[in-house]
Short mmCIF file of C-alpha atoms and ligand atoms in Angstrom, two decimals:
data_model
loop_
_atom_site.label_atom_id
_atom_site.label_comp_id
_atom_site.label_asym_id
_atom_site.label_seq_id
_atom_site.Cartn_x
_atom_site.Cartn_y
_atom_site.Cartn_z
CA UNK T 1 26.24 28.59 -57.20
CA UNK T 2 26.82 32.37 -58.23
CA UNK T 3 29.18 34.68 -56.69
CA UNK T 4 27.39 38.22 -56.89
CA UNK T 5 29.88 41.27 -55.87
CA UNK T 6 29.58 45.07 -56.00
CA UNK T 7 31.86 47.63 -57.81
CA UNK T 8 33.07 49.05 -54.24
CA UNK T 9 34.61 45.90 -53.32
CA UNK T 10 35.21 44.38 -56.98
CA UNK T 11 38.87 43.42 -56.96
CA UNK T 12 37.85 41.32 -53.23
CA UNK T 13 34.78 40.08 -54.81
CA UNK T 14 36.34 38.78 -57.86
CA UNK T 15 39.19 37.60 -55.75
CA UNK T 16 37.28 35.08 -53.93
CA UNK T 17 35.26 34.03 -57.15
CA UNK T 18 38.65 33.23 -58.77
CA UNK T 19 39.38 31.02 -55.76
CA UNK T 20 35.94 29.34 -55.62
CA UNK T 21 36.53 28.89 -58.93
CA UNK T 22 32.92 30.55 -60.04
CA UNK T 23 32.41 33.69 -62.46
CA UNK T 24 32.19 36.92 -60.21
CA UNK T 25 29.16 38.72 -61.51
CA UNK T 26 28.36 42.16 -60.09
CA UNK T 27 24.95 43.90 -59.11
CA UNK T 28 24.64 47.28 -60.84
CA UNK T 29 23.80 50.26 -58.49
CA UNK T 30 22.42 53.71 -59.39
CA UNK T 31 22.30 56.63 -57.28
CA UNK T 32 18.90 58.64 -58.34
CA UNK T 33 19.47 62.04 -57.64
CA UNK T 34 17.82 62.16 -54.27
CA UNK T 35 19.93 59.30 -53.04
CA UNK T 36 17.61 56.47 -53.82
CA UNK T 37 19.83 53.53 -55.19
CA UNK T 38 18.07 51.43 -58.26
CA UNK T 39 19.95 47.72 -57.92
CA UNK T 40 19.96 45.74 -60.98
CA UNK T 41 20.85 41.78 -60.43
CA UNK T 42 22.99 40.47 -62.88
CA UNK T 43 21.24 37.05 -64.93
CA UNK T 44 20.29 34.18 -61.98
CA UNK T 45 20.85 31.19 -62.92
CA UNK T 46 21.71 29.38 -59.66
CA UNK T 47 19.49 28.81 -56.50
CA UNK T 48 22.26 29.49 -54.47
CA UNK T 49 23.59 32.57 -54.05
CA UNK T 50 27.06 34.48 -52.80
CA UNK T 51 27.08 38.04 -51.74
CA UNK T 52 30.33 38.77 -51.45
CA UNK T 53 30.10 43.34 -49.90
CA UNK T 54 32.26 44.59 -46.76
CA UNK T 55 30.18 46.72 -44.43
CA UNK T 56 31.83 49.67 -44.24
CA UNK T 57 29.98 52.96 -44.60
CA UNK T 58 26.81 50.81 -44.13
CA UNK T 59 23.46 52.93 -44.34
CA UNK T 60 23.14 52.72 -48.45
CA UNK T 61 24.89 49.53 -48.57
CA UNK T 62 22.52 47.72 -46.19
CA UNK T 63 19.56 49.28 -48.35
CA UNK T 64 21.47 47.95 -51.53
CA UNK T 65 21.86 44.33 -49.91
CA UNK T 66 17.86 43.99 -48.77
CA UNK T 67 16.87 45.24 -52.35
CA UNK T 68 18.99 42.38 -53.59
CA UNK T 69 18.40 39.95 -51.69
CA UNK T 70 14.85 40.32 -51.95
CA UNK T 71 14.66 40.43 -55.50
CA UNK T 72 16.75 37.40 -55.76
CA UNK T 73 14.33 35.55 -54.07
CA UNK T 74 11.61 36.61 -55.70
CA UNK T 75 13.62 35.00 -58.59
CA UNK T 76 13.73 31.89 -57.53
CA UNK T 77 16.98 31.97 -54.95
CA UNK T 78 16.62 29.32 -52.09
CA UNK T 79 19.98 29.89 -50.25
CA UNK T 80 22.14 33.26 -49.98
CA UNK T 81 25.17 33.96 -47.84
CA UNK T 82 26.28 37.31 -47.27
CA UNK T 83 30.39 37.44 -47.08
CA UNK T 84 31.04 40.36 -45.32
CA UNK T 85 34.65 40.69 -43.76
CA UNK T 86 33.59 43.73 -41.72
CA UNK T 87 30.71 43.35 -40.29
CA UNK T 88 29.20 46.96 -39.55
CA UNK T 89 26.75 48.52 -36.56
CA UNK T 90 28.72 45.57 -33.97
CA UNK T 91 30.08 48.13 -31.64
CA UNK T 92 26.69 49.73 -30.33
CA UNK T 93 25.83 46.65 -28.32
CA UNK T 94 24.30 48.15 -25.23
CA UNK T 95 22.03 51.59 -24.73
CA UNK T 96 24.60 53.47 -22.86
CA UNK T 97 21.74 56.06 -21.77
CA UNK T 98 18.05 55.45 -22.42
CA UNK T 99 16.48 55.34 -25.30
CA UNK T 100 19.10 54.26 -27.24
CA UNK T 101 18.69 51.71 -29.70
CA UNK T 102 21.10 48.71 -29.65
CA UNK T 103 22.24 48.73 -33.08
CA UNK T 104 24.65 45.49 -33.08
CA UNK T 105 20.68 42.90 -31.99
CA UNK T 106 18.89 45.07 -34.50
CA UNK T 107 20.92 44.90 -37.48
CA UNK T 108 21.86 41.76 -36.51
CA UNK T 109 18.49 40.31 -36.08
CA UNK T 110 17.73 41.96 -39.23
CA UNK T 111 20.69 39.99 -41.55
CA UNK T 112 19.57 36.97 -39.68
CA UNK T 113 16.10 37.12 -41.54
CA UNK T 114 17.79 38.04 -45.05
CA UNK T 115 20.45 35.37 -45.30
CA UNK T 116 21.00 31.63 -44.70
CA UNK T 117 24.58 32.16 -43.99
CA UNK T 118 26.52 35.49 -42.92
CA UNK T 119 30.57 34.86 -42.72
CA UNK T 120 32.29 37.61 -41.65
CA UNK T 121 35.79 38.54 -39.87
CA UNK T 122 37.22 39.04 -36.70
CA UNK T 123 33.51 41.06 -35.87
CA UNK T 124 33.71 43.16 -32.65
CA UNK T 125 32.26 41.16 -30.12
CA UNK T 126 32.54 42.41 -27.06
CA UNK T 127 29.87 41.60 -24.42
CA UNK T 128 28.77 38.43 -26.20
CA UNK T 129 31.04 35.61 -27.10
CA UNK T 130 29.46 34.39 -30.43
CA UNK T 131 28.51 35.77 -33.89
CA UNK T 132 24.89 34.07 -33.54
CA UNK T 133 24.25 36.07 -30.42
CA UNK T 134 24.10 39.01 -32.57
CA UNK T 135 22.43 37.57 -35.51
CA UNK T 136 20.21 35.03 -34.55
CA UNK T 137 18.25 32.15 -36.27
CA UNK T 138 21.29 31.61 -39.38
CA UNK T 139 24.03 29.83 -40.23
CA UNK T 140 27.12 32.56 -39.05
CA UNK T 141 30.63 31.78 -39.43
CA UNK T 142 32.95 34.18 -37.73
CA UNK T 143 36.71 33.75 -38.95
CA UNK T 144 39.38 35.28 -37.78
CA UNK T 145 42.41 37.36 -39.20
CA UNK T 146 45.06 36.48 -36.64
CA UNK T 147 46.88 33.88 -38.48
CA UNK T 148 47.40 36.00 -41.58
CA UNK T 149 48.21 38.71 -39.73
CA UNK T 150 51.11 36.20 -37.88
CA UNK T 151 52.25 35.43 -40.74
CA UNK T 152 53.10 39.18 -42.01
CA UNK T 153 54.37 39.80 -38.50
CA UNK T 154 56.80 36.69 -38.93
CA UNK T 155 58.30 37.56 -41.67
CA UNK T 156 59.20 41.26 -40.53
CA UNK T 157 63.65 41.96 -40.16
CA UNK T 158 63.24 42.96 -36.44
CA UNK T 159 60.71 41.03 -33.94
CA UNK T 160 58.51 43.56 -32.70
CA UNK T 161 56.55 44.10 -29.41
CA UNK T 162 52.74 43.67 -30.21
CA UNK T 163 50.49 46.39 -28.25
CA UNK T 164 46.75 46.38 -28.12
CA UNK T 165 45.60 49.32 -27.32
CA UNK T 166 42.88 48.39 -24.76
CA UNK T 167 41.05 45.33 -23.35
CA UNK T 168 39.37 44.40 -26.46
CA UNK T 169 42.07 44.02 -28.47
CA UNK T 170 43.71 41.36 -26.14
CA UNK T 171 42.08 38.47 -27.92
CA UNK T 172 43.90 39.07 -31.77
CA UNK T 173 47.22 40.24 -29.71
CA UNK T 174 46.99 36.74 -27.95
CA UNK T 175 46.21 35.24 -30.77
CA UNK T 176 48.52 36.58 -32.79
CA UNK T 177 51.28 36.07 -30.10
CA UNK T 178 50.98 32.66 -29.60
CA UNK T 179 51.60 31.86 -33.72
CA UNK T 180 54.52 33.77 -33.52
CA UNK T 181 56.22 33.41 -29.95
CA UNK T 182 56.57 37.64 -29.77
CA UNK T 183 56.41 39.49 -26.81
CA UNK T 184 52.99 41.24 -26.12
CA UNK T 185 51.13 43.89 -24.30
CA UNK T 186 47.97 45.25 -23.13
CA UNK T 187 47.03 48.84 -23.02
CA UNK T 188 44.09 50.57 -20.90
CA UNK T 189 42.00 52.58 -22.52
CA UNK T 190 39.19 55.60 -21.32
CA UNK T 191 36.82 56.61 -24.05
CA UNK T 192 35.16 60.18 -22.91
CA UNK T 193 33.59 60.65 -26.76
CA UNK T 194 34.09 60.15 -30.43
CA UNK T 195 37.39 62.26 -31.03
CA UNK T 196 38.55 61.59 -27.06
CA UNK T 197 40.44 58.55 -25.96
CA UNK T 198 42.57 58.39 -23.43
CA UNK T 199 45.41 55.80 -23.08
CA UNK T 200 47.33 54.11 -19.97
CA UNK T 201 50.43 52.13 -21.24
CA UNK T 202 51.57 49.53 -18.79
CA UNK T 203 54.73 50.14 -16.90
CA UNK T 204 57.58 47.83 -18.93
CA UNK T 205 60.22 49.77 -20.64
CA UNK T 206 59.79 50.61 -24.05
CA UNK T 207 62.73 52.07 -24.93
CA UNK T 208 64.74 51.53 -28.46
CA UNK T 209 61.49 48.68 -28.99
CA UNK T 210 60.35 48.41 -32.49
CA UNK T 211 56.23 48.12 -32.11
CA UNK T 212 53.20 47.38 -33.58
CA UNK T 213 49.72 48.39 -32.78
CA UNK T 214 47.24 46.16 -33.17
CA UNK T 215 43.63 46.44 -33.44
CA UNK T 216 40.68 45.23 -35.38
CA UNK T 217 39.35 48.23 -35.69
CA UNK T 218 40.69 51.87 -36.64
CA UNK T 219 38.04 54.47 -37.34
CA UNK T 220 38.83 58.06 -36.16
CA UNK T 221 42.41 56.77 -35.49
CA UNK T 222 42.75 58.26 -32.14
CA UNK T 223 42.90 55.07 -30.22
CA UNK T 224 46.29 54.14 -31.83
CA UNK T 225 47.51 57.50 -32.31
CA UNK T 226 47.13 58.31 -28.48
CA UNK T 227 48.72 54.90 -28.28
CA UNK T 228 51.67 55.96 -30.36
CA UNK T 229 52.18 59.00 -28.97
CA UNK T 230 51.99 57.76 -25.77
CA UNK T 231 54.95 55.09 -26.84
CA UNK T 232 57.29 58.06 -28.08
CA UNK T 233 57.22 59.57 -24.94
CA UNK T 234 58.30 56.45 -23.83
CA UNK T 235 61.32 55.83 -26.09
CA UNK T 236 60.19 53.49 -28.30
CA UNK T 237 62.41 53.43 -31.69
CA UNK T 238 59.46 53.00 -34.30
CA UNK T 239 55.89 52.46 -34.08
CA UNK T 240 53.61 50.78 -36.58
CA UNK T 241 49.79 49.69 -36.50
CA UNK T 242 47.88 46.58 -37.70
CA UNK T 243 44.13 46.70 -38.35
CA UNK T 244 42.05 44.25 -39.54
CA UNK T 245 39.63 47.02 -40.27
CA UNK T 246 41.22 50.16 -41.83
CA UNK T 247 37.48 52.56 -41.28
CA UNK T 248 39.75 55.18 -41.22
CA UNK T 249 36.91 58.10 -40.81
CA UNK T 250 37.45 61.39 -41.87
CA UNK T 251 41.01 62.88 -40.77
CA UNK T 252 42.22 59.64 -39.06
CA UNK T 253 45.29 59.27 -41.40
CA UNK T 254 46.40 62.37 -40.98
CA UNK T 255 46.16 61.92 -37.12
CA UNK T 256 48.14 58.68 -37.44
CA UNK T 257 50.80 60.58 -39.19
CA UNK T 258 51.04 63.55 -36.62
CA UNK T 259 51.35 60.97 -34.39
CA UNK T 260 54.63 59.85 -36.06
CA UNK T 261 53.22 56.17 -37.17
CA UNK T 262 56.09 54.25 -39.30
CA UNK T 263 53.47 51.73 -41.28
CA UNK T 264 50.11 51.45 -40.93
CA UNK T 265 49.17 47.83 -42.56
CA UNK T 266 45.58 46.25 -42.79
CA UNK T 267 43.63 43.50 -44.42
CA UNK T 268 41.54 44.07 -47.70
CA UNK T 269 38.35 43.52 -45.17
CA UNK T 270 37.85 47.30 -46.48
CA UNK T 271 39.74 48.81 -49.12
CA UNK T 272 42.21 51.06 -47.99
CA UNK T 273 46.09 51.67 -49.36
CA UNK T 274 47.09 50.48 -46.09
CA UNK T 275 46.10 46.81 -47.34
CA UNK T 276 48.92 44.10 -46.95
CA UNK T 277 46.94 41.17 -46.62
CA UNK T 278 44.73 39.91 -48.65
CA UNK T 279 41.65 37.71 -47.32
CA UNK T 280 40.56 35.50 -50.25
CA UNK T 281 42.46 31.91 -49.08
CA UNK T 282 40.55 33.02 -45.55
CA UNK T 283 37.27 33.12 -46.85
CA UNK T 284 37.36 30.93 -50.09
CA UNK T 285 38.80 27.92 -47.42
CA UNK T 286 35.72 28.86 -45.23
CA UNK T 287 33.21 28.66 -47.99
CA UNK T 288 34.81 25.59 -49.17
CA UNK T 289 33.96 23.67 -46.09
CA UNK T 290 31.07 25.21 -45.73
CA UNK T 291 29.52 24.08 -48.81
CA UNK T 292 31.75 20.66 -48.84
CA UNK T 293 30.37 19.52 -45.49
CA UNK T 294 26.65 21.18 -45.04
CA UNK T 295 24.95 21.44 -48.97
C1 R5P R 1 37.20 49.46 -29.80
O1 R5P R 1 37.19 48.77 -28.83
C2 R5P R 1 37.92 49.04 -31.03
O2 R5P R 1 38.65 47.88 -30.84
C3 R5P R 1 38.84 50.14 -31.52
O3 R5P R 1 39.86 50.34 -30.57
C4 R5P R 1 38.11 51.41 -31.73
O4 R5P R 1 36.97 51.19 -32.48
C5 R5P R 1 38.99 52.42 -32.42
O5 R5P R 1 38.28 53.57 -32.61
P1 R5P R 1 39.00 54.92 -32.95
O6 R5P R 1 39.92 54.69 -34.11
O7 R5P R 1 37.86 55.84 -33.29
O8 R5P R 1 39.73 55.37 -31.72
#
């Protein structure tokens, strides 16, 4: 088997290859002037195949993937998995007005015909309950973040209060509540457009708390900076945030720091300097099993 990674998520890549004990090899990508990418595979050797890319900023780096993937089979590749801890275009998974395309069944559908295995984490999944509803006809493996993430949280000084920030995010806080015994809320949350959330805290008291945020996904960082504002007003003593997917589009730090954030912490699902925990005994187990108990 070869692990195959790309220089935007290298030190991840090679990560994982150290703990599958393979040699990480990396696909070479040139940007032609007019934003064609040339992809150049690196010696196959193996029929079997690891694509190890996160999904973030996705339009080239789906191009890059099919270009790959198709020229690995046409070199003699029977079996690929794509490792991608975030898992992009999962969001858009209804037309909210016609004519909209339903991004999250068409990329999905799409992956589904490239690879024989797509593992991914924590993907957002919200009005289906399983990774395979979105890509169909493959071997998916959705893992999850929450234990990693319990672990960080239990070995903070001060127990914090967890806080999702809306509906969604009540599976991780759950999760992530029940490995450590701390106290938990839930948010509601009205999104009116890109840049406009609003946010409803519940009605406990706040005051003097120390809390974290947590969310899979931050991207223009107004969900939890609402949140955090929102939690000031209330009296809380420090707030912090915890993404498993640190997007972080455009201004969204800087909104996070208006907003008077302590720490904001992630996973390496994108790279970010936010990232605290790393993913590679995650995956690497994952793949392990994968291979131990189905090649
Ligand atoms: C949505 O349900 C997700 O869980 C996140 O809350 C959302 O994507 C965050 O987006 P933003 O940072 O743009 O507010």
């Amino acid at each position: 088997m070869q692990l195959l990674g790309f220089k935007d998520y290298r030190q991840q890549g090679k990560r994982l290859a150290q703990a599958l004990k393979l040699e990480y090899q990396q696909v070479a990508i040139h940007h032609f002037p007019d934003g064609e990418s040339k992809v150049t595979l690196p010696q196959i050797r193996d029929d079997e195949v690891i694509f190890c890319r996160s999904l973030d900023h996705p339009n080239d780096k789906l191009i890059e993937l099919f270009l790959a993937c198709q020229t690995a089979r046409q070199q003699g590749v029977k079996r690929m998995t794509l490792v991608a801890p975030y898992l992009c275009y999962m969001r858009q998974d209804i037309a909210f007005n016609p004519g909209e395309s339903v991004s999250q069944k068409i990329i999905g559908q799409w992956l589904g015909q490239l690879f024989d295995r797509v593992i991914t984490v924590d993907p957002h999944l919200h009005r289906i309950n399983n990774l395979n509803q979105a890509i169909p006809n493959t071997k998916t493996i959705s893992l999850s973040a929450t234990k990693l993430m319990s672990e960080f949280l239990a070995n903070r000084p001060n127990p914090p209060l967890l806080l999702g920030p809306d509906s969604e995010s009540e599976q991780w806080v759950m999760q992530i509540a029940e490995h450590t015994g701390l106290d938990w809320e839930i948010a509601g949350k009205q999104r009116h457009g890109d840049h406009n959330v609003e946010i409803m805290l519940p009605e406990i008291d706040f005051k003097d708390r120390i809390i974290v945020i947590v969310d899979d996904v931050a991207s223009t960082g107004r969900t939890i900076a609402k949140a955090a504002k929102a939690l000031h007003q209330r009296g809380a003593q420090t707030v912090n945030c915890l993404i498993t997917h640190p997007l972080f589009a455009d201004d969204a730090e800087q909104i996070l720091c208006n907003a008077c954030i302590n720490h904001i912490w992630s996973t390496d699902s994108i790279n970010h300097h936010s990232n605290i925990i790393q993913l590679t005994s995650l995956l690497a187990e994952a793949i392990k099993s994968e291979y131990l108990f189905h090649s």
